[in-house]
Short mmCIF file of C-alpha atoms in Angstrom, two decimals:
data_model
loop_
_atom_site.label_atom_id
_atom_site.label_comp_id
_atom_site.label_asym_id
_atom_site.label_seq_id
_atom_site.Cartn_x
_atom_site.Cartn_y
_atom_site.Cartn_z
CA ASP A 1 0.38 -31.99 -19.26
CA VAL A 2 2.50 -31.27 -16.18
CA LEU A 3 5.34 -28.75 -16.00
CA LEU A 4 7.73 -28.30 -13.06
CA GLY A 5 10.51 -25.73 -13.04
CA THR A 6 12.77 -23.40 -11.16
CA SER A 7 14.64 -20.24 -12.02
CA TRP A 8 17.28 -18.15 -10.32
CA MET A 9 18.34 -14.64 -11.22
CA ARG A 10 20.83 -12.18 -9.79
CA GLU A 11 20.92 -8.52 -10.71
CA PHE A 12 23.95 -6.31 -10.26
CA TYR A 13 24.02 -2.53 -10.56
CA ARG A 14 26.92 -0.12 -10.28
CA THR A 15 26.42 3.63 -10.12
CA MET A 16 28.93 6.48 -10.10
CA SER A 17 28.51 9.98 -8.73
CA ILE A 18 30.69 13.07 -8.76
CA ASP A 19 30.52 15.37 -5.75
CA SER A 20 31.89 18.89 -6.00
CA GLY A 21 33.62 20.79 -3.27
CA VAL A 22 34.72 17.66 -1.35
CA SER A 23 37.96 17.67 0.62
CA ASP A 24 40.90 15.62 -0.62
CA LEU A 25 40.33 11.96 0.29
CA GLY A 26 42.81 10.52 -2.18
CA ALA A 27 40.23 10.11 -4.97
CA PRO A 28 41.02 10.95 -8.61
CA ALA A 29 41.17 14.65 -9.38
CA VAL A 30 37.92 15.83 -10.94
CA THR A 31 36.92 19.38 -11.80
CA THR A 32 33.23 20.33 -11.72
CA TYR A 33 31.50 23.63 -12.29
CA ASN A 34 31.66 24.11 -8.51
CA GLY A 35 35.38 23.39 -8.32
CA ALA A 36 37.35 20.32 -7.30
CA GLY A 37 35.43 17.13 -6.66
CA THR A 38 35.75 13.45 -5.93
CA VAL A 39 34.32 10.34 -7.56
CA GLY A 40 32.22 7.90 -5.56
CA SER A 41 30.38 4.72 -6.47
CA ASN A 42 27.72 2.32 -5.20
CA GLU A 43 27.09 -1.35 -5.80
CA LEU A 44 23.61 -2.85 -5.61
CA ASN A 45 22.88 -6.58 -5.68
CA SER A 46 19.61 -8.48 -5.67
CA ALA A 47 18.61 -12.09 -6.23
CA LEU A 48 15.35 -13.84 -7.11
CA LEU A 49 14.70 -17.58 -6.67
CA SER A 50 11.52 -19.03 -8.17
CA PHE A 51 9.81 -22.43 -8.27
CA PHE A 52 6.75 -23.08 -10.42
CA ALA A 53 4.43 -25.90 -11.41
CA ARG A 54 1.66 -26.11 -13.96
CA LEU A 55 -1.01 -28.71 -14.82
CA ASN A 56 -3.02 -28.57 -18.06
CA TYR A 57 -6.00 -30.82 -18.78
CA ASP A 58 -7.93 -31.08 -22.05
CA TYR A 59 -10.85 -33.50 -22.58
CA LYS A 60 -11.76 -33.87 -26.26
CA ASN A 61 -11.20 -30.14 -26.77
CA ARG A 62 -14.44 -29.56 -24.85
CA TYR A 63 -13.39 -29.03 -21.27
CA LEU A 64 -10.18 -27.14 -20.55
CA LEU A 65 -8.44 -26.69 -17.21
CA SER A 66 -5.14 -25.11 -16.25
CA LEU A 67 -3.69 -24.91 -12.72
CA SER A 68 -0.41 -23.26 -11.73
CA ILE A 69 1.46 -22.19 -8.63
CA ARG A 70 4.72 -20.29 -8.28
CA SER A 71 6.89 -19.40 -5.34
CA ASP A 72 9.15 -16.33 -5.52
CA GLU A 73 11.83 -15.41 -3.01
CA SER A 74 13.43 -11.95 -3.32
CA SER A 75 16.42 -10.51 -1.48
CA LYS A 76 14.81 -7.05 -1.75
CA PHE A 77 12.69 -7.86 1.31
CA ALA A 78 13.78 -8.57 4.87
CA LYS A 79 13.99 -12.15 6.11
CA GLY A 80 10.54 -13.43 6.96
CA ASN A 81 8.90 -11.44 4.13
CA ARG A 82 10.95 -12.65 1.17
CA VAL A 83 8.75 -15.51 -0.04
CA GLY A 84 5.46 -15.07 -1.85
CA TYR A 85 3.09 -17.74 -3.22
CA PHE A 86 1.02 -16.96 -6.31
CA PRO A 87 -1.61 -19.43 -7.61
CA SER A 88 -3.76 -19.28 -10.73
CA VAL A 89 -6.56 -21.30 -12.34
CA SER A 90 -8.38 -21.03 -15.65
CA VAL A 91 -11.28 -23.06 -17.12
CA GLY A 92 -12.93 -23.19 -20.51
CA TRP A 93 -15.89 -24.92 -22.15
CA ASN A 94 -16.08 -25.23 -25.92
CA ILE A 95 -19.83 -25.59 -26.23
CA HIS A 96 -19.70 -25.83 -30.02
CA GLN A 97 -17.86 -29.17 -29.62
CA GLU A 98 -20.84 -30.74 -27.85
CA GLU A 99 -23.05 -33.13 -29.79
CA PHE A 100 -26.18 -31.24 -28.81
CA PHE A 101 -24.88 -27.99 -30.31
CA LYS A 102 -26.46 -27.59 -33.74
CA VAL A 103 -26.52 -23.95 -34.83
CA PRO A 104 -25.52 -23.85 -38.52
CA TRP A 105 -24.68 -20.15 -38.62
CA MET A 106 -22.58 -20.24 -35.42
CA SER A 107 -19.19 -21.93 -35.76
CA LYS A 108 -17.85 -21.21 -32.26
CA LEU A 109 -19.26 -20.75 -28.77
CA LYS A 110 -16.90 -20.82 -25.81
CA ILE A 111 -17.20 -19.75 -22.18
CA ARG A 112 -14.02 -19.21 -20.17
CA GLY A 113 -12.95 -17.76 -16.85
CA SER A 114 -9.81 -17.36 -14.78
CA TYR A 115 -8.37 -16.29 -11.46
CA GLY A 116 -4.70 -15.58 -10.81
CA GLU A 117 -2.17 -13.80 -8.64
CA LEU A 118 1.19 -12.27 -9.52
CA GLY A 119 3.79 -10.67 -7.28
CA ALA A 120 5.84 -7.52 -7.84
CA ASN A 121 9.07 -6.46 -6.15
CA PHE A 122 9.81 -3.31 -8.14
CA ILE A 123 11.83 -1.55 -5.45
CA ASP A 124 15.50 -0.73 -5.05
CA PRO A 125 17.74 -3.34 -3.45
CA TYR A 126 18.23 -2.91 0.32
CA SER A 127 15.04 -0.83 0.62
CA PHE A 128 14.26 -2.59 3.91
CA LEU A 129 17.48 -1.20 5.46
CA SER A 130 18.19 2.25 6.87
CA LEU A 131 20.13 4.56 4.57
CA ALA A 132 22.65 7.01 5.98
CA TYR A 133 24.28 10.04 4.40
CA GLY A 134 27.91 10.84 5.14
CA PRO A 135 30.39 8.98 7.36
CA VAL A 136 28.36 6.93 9.83
CA PRO A 137 30.28 6.79 12.13
CA THR A 138 33.94 7.14 11.27
CA ILE A 139 37.17 8.63 12.55
CA PHE A 140 38.40 11.41 10.29
CA ASN A 141 41.19 13.86 11.21
CA ASN A 142 41.18 12.40 14.73
CA LYS A 143 37.53 13.36 15.12
CA ARG A 144 34.50 11.11 15.38
CA GLN A 145 31.95 12.11 12.75
CA TYR A 146 28.35 11.09 12.15
CA GLY A 147 26.08 11.37 9.17
CA TYR A 148 22.33 11.70 8.87
CA VAL A 149 19.81 8.89 8.59
CA THR A 150 17.94 9.73 5.37
CA ARG A 151 15.77 6.63 5.16
CA LEU A 152 14.57 4.57 8.09
CA ALA A 153 14.41 0.78 7.89
CA GLN A 154 11.16 -0.69 6.55
CA THR A 155 11.54 -4.31 7.65
CA ASN A 156 7.86 -5.08 7.16
CA LEU A 157 7.93 -4.52 3.37
CA THR A 158 6.35 -7.39 1.50
CA TRP A 159 5.29 -8.38 -2.01
CA GLU A 160 2.85 -6.27 -3.98
CA THR A 161 0.17 -8.63 -5.27
CA ALA A 162 -1.93 -8.30 -8.41
CA VAL A 163 -5.14 -10.37 -8.22
CA SER A 164 -6.91 -10.79 -11.56
CA SER A 165 -10.15 -12.51 -12.48
CA ASN A 166 -12.32 -12.54 -15.57
CA ILE A 167 -15.19 -14.29 -17.32
CA ALA A 168 -15.76 -14.17 -21.06
CA ILE A 169 -17.79 -15.52 -23.94
CA GLU A 170 -16.32 -16.08 -27.42
CA MET A 171 -18.48 -16.47 -30.51
CA GLY A 172 -17.68 -17.22 -34.14
CA PHE A 173 -19.96 -16.97 -37.15
CA LEU A 174 -19.79 -17.97 -40.81
CA ASP A 175 -16.95 -20.48 -40.34
CA ASN A 176 -15.23 -18.07 -37.96
CA ALA A 177 -15.02 -15.31 -40.54
CA LEU A 178 -16.79 -13.09 -38.00
CA ASN A 179 -15.68 -13.24 -34.36
CA PHE A 180 -17.00 -11.53 -31.24
CA THR A 181 -15.73 -11.62 -27.65
CA ALA A 182 -17.22 -10.03 -24.54
CA GLU A 183 -15.23 -10.10 -21.30
CA TYR A 184 -15.76 -8.79 -17.78
CA PHE A 185 -12.55 -8.33 -15.83
CA MET A 186 -11.46 -7.26 -12.37
CA ARG A 187 -7.92 -6.58 -11.22
CA ARG A 188 -6.86 -5.59 -7.72
CA ASN A 189 -3.36 -4.48 -6.83
CA ASN A 190 -2.86 -5.01 -3.12
CA ASP A 191 -0.03 -3.61 -0.98
CA LEU A 192 1.24 -1.28 -3.71
CA LEU A 193 4.95 -0.55 -3.32
CA ALA A 194 5.72 3.15 -3.62
CA PRO A 195 8.19 5.70 -2.18
CA LEU A 196 6.45 8.14 0.18
CA GLU A 197 7.35 10.94 2.53
CA SER A 198 7.34 9.71 6.11
CA LEU A 199 4.99 11.07 8.74
CA PRO A 200 6.57 13.68 11.06
CA SER A 201 6.07 11.27 13.94
CA SER A 202 8.57 8.84 12.36
CA GLY A 203 11.49 11.09 13.23
CA GLN A 204 12.98 10.58 9.77
CA THR A 205 15.31 13.26 8.45
CA ILE A 206 15.43 13.90 4.72
CA ILE A 207 18.46 15.79 3.41
CA ILE A 208 17.41 18.24 0.68
CA ASN A 209 18.35 16.85 -2.78
CA ASP A 210 20.08 13.85 -1.20
CA GLY A 211 17.25 12.22 0.70
CA ASP A 212 15.94 8.84 -0.37
CA LEU A 213 12.24 8.34 0.26
CA PRO A 214 11.36 5.04 1.97
CA TYR A 215 9.11 2.48 0.32
CA TYR A 216 5.80 1.47 1.85
CA ASN A 217 3.08 -1.06 1.10
CA THR A 218 0.67 1.75 0.46
CA ALA A 219 -2.72 0.94 -0.98
CA SER A 220 -5.16 -1.40 -2.65
CA VAL A 221 -6.38 -0.31 -6.10
CA GLU A 222 -9.21 -1.87 -8.09
CA ASN A 223 -9.66 -1.82 -11.87
CA LYS A 224 -12.77 -3.42 -13.31
CA GLY A 225 -14.78 -3.17 -16.47
CA TRP A 226 -15.74 -4.65 -19.82
CA GLU A 227 -13.80 -5.34 -22.99
CA PHE A 228 -15.36 -6.12 -26.36
CA THR A 229 -13.60 -7.25 -29.53
CA LEU A 230 -15.08 -7.69 -33.00
CA GLY A 231 -13.25 -9.00 -36.04
CA TYR A 232 -13.88 -10.01 -39.61
CA ARG A 233 -11.46 -12.00 -41.78
CA LYS A 234 -12.22 -13.14 -45.30
CA ALA A 235 -10.41 -13.87 -48.56
CA TRP A 236 -12.06 -14.26 -51.97
CA ASP A 237 -10.91 -13.95 -55.57
CA LYS A 238 -8.14 -11.32 -55.57
CA TRP A 239 -9.22 -9.68 -52.32
CA SER A 240 -8.44 -10.25 -48.62
CA VAL A 241 -9.81 -8.34 -45.65
CA ASP A 242 -8.85 -8.53 -41.97
CA VAL A 243 -10.44 -5.97 -39.64
CA GLN A 244 -10.13 -6.20 -35.84
CA GLY A 245 -11.54 -3.66 -33.38
CA ASN A 246 -11.69 -3.50 -29.60
CA ILE A 247 -13.08 -1.21 -26.93
CA SER A 248 -12.46 -1.37 -23.18
CA PHE A 249 -14.45 0.33 -20.42
CA LEU A 250 -12.55 0.84 -17.16
CA ASP A 251 -13.50 1.91 -13.64
CA ASN A 252 -10.50 2.70 -11.41
CA LYS A 253 -10.80 3.24 -7.66
CA VAL A 254 -8.61 3.16 -4.56
CA ARG A 255 -10.21 0.68 -2.17
CA LYS A 256 -8.03 1.43 0.85
CA LEU A 257 -4.72 2.90 1.92
CA GLY A 258 -2.12 1.02 3.89
CA GLU A 259 -1.98 1.17 7.67
CA GLY A 260 -0.68 4.55 8.79
CA VAL A 261 -0.57 5.87 5.21
CA GLN A 262 -2.05 9.32 4.72
CA PRO A 263 -3.62 10.41 1.41
CA ILE A 264 -0.78 10.12 -1.11
CA ARG A 265 0.27 13.29 -2.92
CA GLY A 266 2.13 13.16 -6.23
CA ASN A 267 5.46 14.72 -7.11
CA LEU A 268 6.15 18.42 -6.87
CA MET A 269 4.71 20.21 -9.85
CA SER A 270 7.52 22.73 -9.86
CA SER A 271 10.67 23.55 -7.94
CA LYS A 272 9.40 27.12 -7.84
CA PHE A 273 6.68 26.35 -5.33
CA ALA A 274 5.97 23.37 -3.11
CA ASP A 275 2.66 22.04 -4.33
CA ARG A 276 1.52 18.73 -5.77
CA PRO A 277 -1.26 18.35 -8.36
CA THR A 278 -2.50 14.81 -7.60
CA ILE A 279 -4.00 12.96 -4.66
CA THR A 280 -4.64 9.27 -4.02
CA LYS A 281 -7.10 8.35 -1.30
CA GLU A 282 -9.92 5.93 -0.63
CA GLY A 283 -12.91 6.12 -2.94
CA LEU A 284 -11.14 8.14 -5.68
CA PRO A 285 -9.38 7.06 -8.88
CA ILE A 286 -5.64 6.70 -8.33
CA GLY A 287 -3.73 9.93 -8.97
CA SER A 288 -6.81 12.17 -9.15
CA PHE A 289 -6.02 15.77 -10.03
CA TYR A 290 -6.29 17.99 -6.98
CA GLY A 291 -6.12 21.73 -6.49
CA TYR A 292 -8.14 24.94 -6.58
CA LYS A 293 -11.15 25.54 -8.78
CA VAL A 294 -10.92 28.78 -10.78
CA VAL A 295 -14.21 30.71 -10.78
CA GLY A 296 -13.10 33.91 -12.50
CA LEU A 297 -10.80 36.92 -12.28
CA SER A 298 -10.74 39.69 -9.70
CA ASP A 299 -10.82 43.40 -10.52
CA LYS A 300 -7.01 43.26 -10.22
CA GLY A 301 -6.65 40.47 -12.77
CA ASP A 302 -5.90 37.63 -10.33
CA PHE A 303 -7.51 34.22 -10.37
CA LEU A 304 -10.41 33.81 -7.97
CA PHE A 305 -10.40 30.32 -6.45
CA GLU A 306 -13.51 28.72 -5.01
CA SER A 307 -13.22 28.49 -1.21
CA ALA A 308 -14.94 26.01 1.08
CA ASP A 309 -17.68 28.56 1.81
CA GLY A 310 -18.44 28.93 -1.91
CA LYS A 311 -16.86 32.36 -2.32
CA GLY A 312 -14.21 33.35 -4.86
CA LYS A 313 -10.93 34.37 -3.22
CA PRO A 314 -7.43 35.20 -4.54
CA ALA A 315 -4.41 32.96 -3.91
CA GLY A 316 -3.37 34.55 -0.62
CA GLU A 317 -6.78 33.93 0.96
CA VAL A 318 -7.26 30.23 0.20
CA SER A 319 -5.72 27.27 1.99
CA GLU A 320 -5.36 23.49 1.75
CA THR A 321 -8.94 23.00 2.94
CA ASP A 322 -10.23 24.83 -0.15
CA LYS A 323 -8.74 22.31 -2.58
CA GLN A 324 -10.96 19.85 -4.41
CA VAL A 325 -10.80 17.03 -6.93
CA LEU A 326 -10.48 18.55 -10.40
CA GLY A 327 -10.17 15.62 -12.80
CA ASN A 328 -9.38 11.99 -13.50
CA PRO A 329 -6.44 10.77 -15.62
CA THR A 330 -8.09 7.38 -16.28
CA PRO A 331 -10.19 7.23 -19.49
CA ASP A 332 -13.81 6.10 -19.40
CA PHE A 333 -12.89 3.86 -22.31
CA THR A 334 -10.07 3.17 -24.75
CA TYR A 335 -10.37 1.71 -28.23
CA GLY A 336 -8.33 0.52 -31.20
CA LEU A 337 -8.83 -0.59 -34.80
CA ASN A 338 -6.56 -2.68 -37.03
CA VAL A 339 -7.25 -2.81 -40.78
CA ASN A 340 -5.50 -5.04 -43.31
CA VAL A 341 -6.68 -5.06 -46.92
CA GLY A 342 -5.08 -6.88 -49.85
CA TYR A 343 -5.82 -6.71 -53.57
CA LYS A 344 -3.74 -8.74 -55.99
CA ASN A 345 -0.14 -7.78 -55.14
CA TRP A 346 -1.07 -4.66 -53.16
CA ASP A 347 -1.54 -4.50 -49.39
CA LEU A 348 -2.73 -1.76 -47.06
CA THR A 349 -2.43 -1.76 -43.25
CA ALA A 350 -3.70 0.86 -40.82
CA PHE A 351 -3.87 1.12 -37.04
CA PHE A 352 -6.05 3.61 -35.15
CA GLN A 353 -6.35 4.17 -31.41
CA GLY A 354 -7.97 6.58 -28.98
CA THR A 355 -9.25 7.38 -25.52
CA GLN A 356 -12.38 9.07 -24.22
CA GLY A 357 -13.21 10.78 -20.93
CA ASN A 358 -9.72 11.22 -19.44
CA ASP A 359 -8.32 14.51 -18.20
CA ILE A 360 -4.82 15.94 -18.63
CA PHE A 361 -3.02 18.17 -16.15
CA ALA A 362 -1.23 20.47 -18.60
CA ALA A 363 1.68 21.38 -16.32
CA ALA A 364 3.54 22.70 -19.36
CA LYS A 365 1.26 25.75 -19.17
CA TYR A 366 3.42 26.94 -16.28
CA GLN A 367 6.32 27.49 -18.69
CA ILE A 368 4.02 28.99 -21.29
CA TYR A 369 2.25 31.53 -19.10
CA PHE A 370 4.09 32.01 -15.80
CA ASN A 371 7.82 31.51 -16.39
CA TYR A 372 8.88 34.86 -17.78
CA ASP A 373 12.51 33.80 -18.31
CA ASN A 374 11.53 31.82 -21.41
CA ASN A 375 9.60 32.25 -24.62
CA THR A 376 5.84 31.86 -24.40
CA LEU A 377 2.97 31.25 -26.79
CA VAL A 378 1.60 34.24 -28.65
CA ASN A 379 -1.74 34.09 -26.81
CA ALA A 380 0.11 34.92 -23.56
CA MET A 381 -0.19 38.48 -24.86
CA ASN A 382 -3.89 38.19 -24.03
CA SER A 383 -3.18 38.28 -20.27
CA TRP A 384 -5.35 40.57 -18.13
CA THR A 385 -4.53 44.28 -18.12
CA PRO A 386 -6.67 47.23 -17.02
CA SER A 387 -7.48 47.76 -20.70
CA ASN A 388 -7.92 44.04 -21.49
CA THR A 389 -10.41 42.61 -19.01
CA ASN A 390 -12.30 40.32 -21.39
CA THR A 391 -9.88 37.40 -21.03
CA SER A 392 -9.45 34.15 -19.11
CA LEU A 393 -5.70 34.62 -18.52
CA PRO A 394 -4.65 36.32 -15.28
CA ILE A 395 -2.38 39.32 -15.02
CA ALA A 396 1.28 38.65 -15.79
CA LYS A 397 3.34 39.51 -12.72
CA THR A 398 6.43 38.22 -10.93
CA ASP A 399 4.36 36.73 -8.10
CA ASN A 400 3.13 34.09 -10.55
CA PHE A 401 6.67 32.77 -10.91
CA ASN A 402 6.66 31.36 -7.36
CA GLY A 403 3.00 30.60 -6.88
CA GLY A 404 0.15 33.08 -6.93
CA ASN A 405 -1.98 32.55 -10.01
CA SER A 406 0.15 29.58 -11.07
CA LEU A 407 -0.90 27.34 -8.16
CA PRO A 408 -2.26 23.94 -9.29
CA SER A 409 -5.83 24.64 -10.32
CA SER A 410 -8.54 23.87 -12.84
CA PHE A 411 -6.68 26.28 -15.17
CA TYR A 412 -4.40 23.35 -16.01
CA ILE A 413 -7.12 20.72 -16.51
CA GLU A 414 -8.04 19.84 -20.09
CA ASP A 415 -9.95 17.09 -21.87
CA GLY A 416 -7.40 14.48 -22.98
CA SER A 417 -9.67 12.50 -25.32
CA TYR A 418 -8.22 11.82 -28.77
CA PHE A 419 -8.45 9.72 -31.92
CA ARG A 420 -5.19 9.02 -33.76
CA CYS A 421 -3.97 7.21 -36.83
CA LYS A 422 -0.88 5.56 -35.37
CA ASN A 423 0.31 3.79 -38.49
CA LEU A 424 -0.56 3.64 -42.18
CA GLN A 425 1.40 1.63 -44.75
CA ILE A 426 0.95 0.55 -48.33
CA GLY A 427 3.06 -2.11 -50.05
CA TYR A 428 3.52 -3.93 -53.31
CA THR A 429 4.86 -7.49 -53.65
CA PHE A 430 6.39 -8.35 -57.02
CA ASP A 431 5.18 -11.41 -58.88
CA LYS A 432 7.41 -14.44 -58.28
CA LYS A 433 7.26 -15.44 -61.91
CA LEU A 434 8.81 -12.12 -62.83
CA LEU A 435 11.47 -12.41 -60.13
CA LYS A 436 12.34 -15.92 -61.21
CA LYS A 437 13.73 -14.49 -64.42
CA THR A 438 16.44 -12.70 -62.44
CA GLY A 439 17.79 -16.03 -61.27
CA PHE A 440 18.72 -14.85 -57.77
CA ILE A 441 15.79 -12.90 -56.21
CA GLU A 442 13.20 -15.12 -54.53
CA SER A 443 10.86 -12.37 -53.26
CA ALA A 444 10.68 -8.58 -53.30
CA ARG A 445 8.37 -6.04 -51.70
CA LEU A 446 8.28 -2.24 -51.77
CA PHE A 447 6.50 -0.26 -49.05
CA ALA A 448 5.86 3.28 -47.88
CA GLY A 449 4.15 4.47 -44.72
CA VAL A 450 3.64 7.15 -42.13
CA GLN A 451 3.36 7.04 -38.33
CA ASN A 452 1.07 9.42 -36.41
CA LEU A 453 -0.56 10.67 -39.58
CA PHE A 454 -3.29 12.67 -37.84
CA THR A 455 -4.80 13.26 -34.39
CA ILE A 456 -8.29 14.53 -33.60
CA THR A 457 -8.44 16.15 -30.16
CA ASN A 458 -9.52 19.23 -28.21
CA TYR A 459 -6.27 19.30 -26.22
CA SER A 460 -4.64 22.71 -26.71
CA LEU A 461 -0.98 21.75 -26.27
CA TYR A 462 1.34 19.47 -28.17
CA ASP A 463 0.27 15.85 -27.71
CA PRO A 464 -2.68 14.32 -25.81
CA GLU A 465 -1.01 10.88 -25.63
CA VAL A 466 0.50 11.65 -22.22
CA SER A 467 2.13 8.87 -20.23
CA SER A 468 4.07 8.62 -17.00
CA ASN A 469 6.11 5.89 -15.38
CA THR A 470 5.17 7.27 -11.98
CA LEU A 471 2.16 5.51 -10.48
CA PHE A 472 0.62 8.55 -8.78
CA ASP A 473 1.32 11.12 -11.52
CA ARG A 474 -0.34 9.75 -14.62
CA GLY A 475 -1.81 12.14 -17.15
CA ILE A 476 0.53 15.04 -16.35
CA ASP A 477 1.93 16.77 -19.43
CA GLY A 478 5.50 17.46 -18.31
CA LEU A 479 7.25 20.44 -16.88
CA TYR A 480 10.86 21.56 -17.23
CA GLN A 481 11.61 19.51 -20.30
CA ASP A 482 14.08 20.35 -23.06
CA ALA A 483 11.52 19.76 -25.79
CA PRO A 484 7.80 19.00 -25.97
CA LYS A 485 6.99 15.32 -25.47
CA VAL A 486 5.30 14.47 -28.73
CA ASN A 487 4.80 11.47 -30.96
CA ALA A 488 6.49 12.81 -34.08
CA ARG A 489 5.10 12.17 -37.54
CA VAL A 490 7.50 9.78 -39.26
CA TYR A 491 7.54 8.97 -42.97
CA ASN A 492 9.25 5.79 -44.06
CA PHE A 493 9.77 3.75 -47.19
CA GLY A 494 11.88 0.77 -48.09
CA PHE A 495 12.06 -2.64 -49.66
CA ASN A 496 12.47 -6.28 -48.63
CA LEU A 497 14.48 -8.68 -50.75
CA THR A 498 14.98 -12.41 -50.29
CA PHE A 499 17.72 -14.14 -52.26
#
């Protein structure tokens, strides 16, 4: 079985921005909260050209082989770095198909393994070019004007590569009613593409609120571990049961940083003070939580942070060298369970999931305890006072608003483990003989269900199922959001009719 192919794709983006307080350049009249403004726009184009080939071989359903290769060329990289080649291979051996295999209670035994590479180009178009802010250069009002370079050219950008390998054993018992799979996997992401602040030696100027961070091939990250699945499927008389469960153990570690790349710090935790709660460097899990370790309260009600010499000191007496790794956003293991049970015309489905061993950086605590312009939780009343010293909350004072006791610390770290019922539904399918009497309804089913029925967790805030689309800031429970990020409980009911 041989497959050859090619694909071509072009993406086009158009953005519009409104700038206030800009002089009249003949643009449409726009009024902003800062006064008159003008409308500007940008166009972004990118193209991807791919070629791929695949060869599949199957000998008597015993020996399985699959080979593939693809070539991707992206306009998002500079000439000379645009093409990437990504091969893959997988093999399998169905031992239970061999003549010598005679185990009556085992209906399946298969060994399989694979190796493959995939490329990623998830960067903005033209990221390999310098970006300038303002007229660069231009003649305006008989004067030559220049802008500011806000992003230097990165002509050496290249493909991020994900290298995956695995080996597994699959077993089936009792005519495959019971199935078990054990798999060891390893995945390495090399040359991660991420926007980073440039080193001072680069000479790059970033304009506050208008700067565009350059992309770099930053790091190599390794994920490895074990995954086990167990399932049982059986139907008899008026009953049917289908139960599938899985558990995955994961070890995440940064193997190395890119050339010239310093330890990577995450995004600013707050616009009120310039500090970042995560760090990515060699030997640590990606996006490890980083800050000061709280060891108690002073006789003035301030946090005491552990310093490098082992002493407890207040905020003004500790520095960057006193920071330490405080937690890991990556779970030790994740798990899930699917349950489907049928009896006569009734059916019940349920899905459960959970994590164990991951930490959460509860950045939302800043709003709850240290931003005195907003409402807070009732237990903020338990802050330290001269008459209330038996507490873990520091004194409430204006200094906390811009730093002080609110600096990123172990105060924000909580256990993010949880067990949740994601979905539960019960349904009833009407008998077709009964429906046939209507003359026009072929099938009918009523159902009712609930999503996020319950969650078991020690996390003190709204929802432990924290996610982030930012690579280096996973496991941070947001800050400055209009509403808590929660998975709401949803009740639903309905019916399906076929005519």
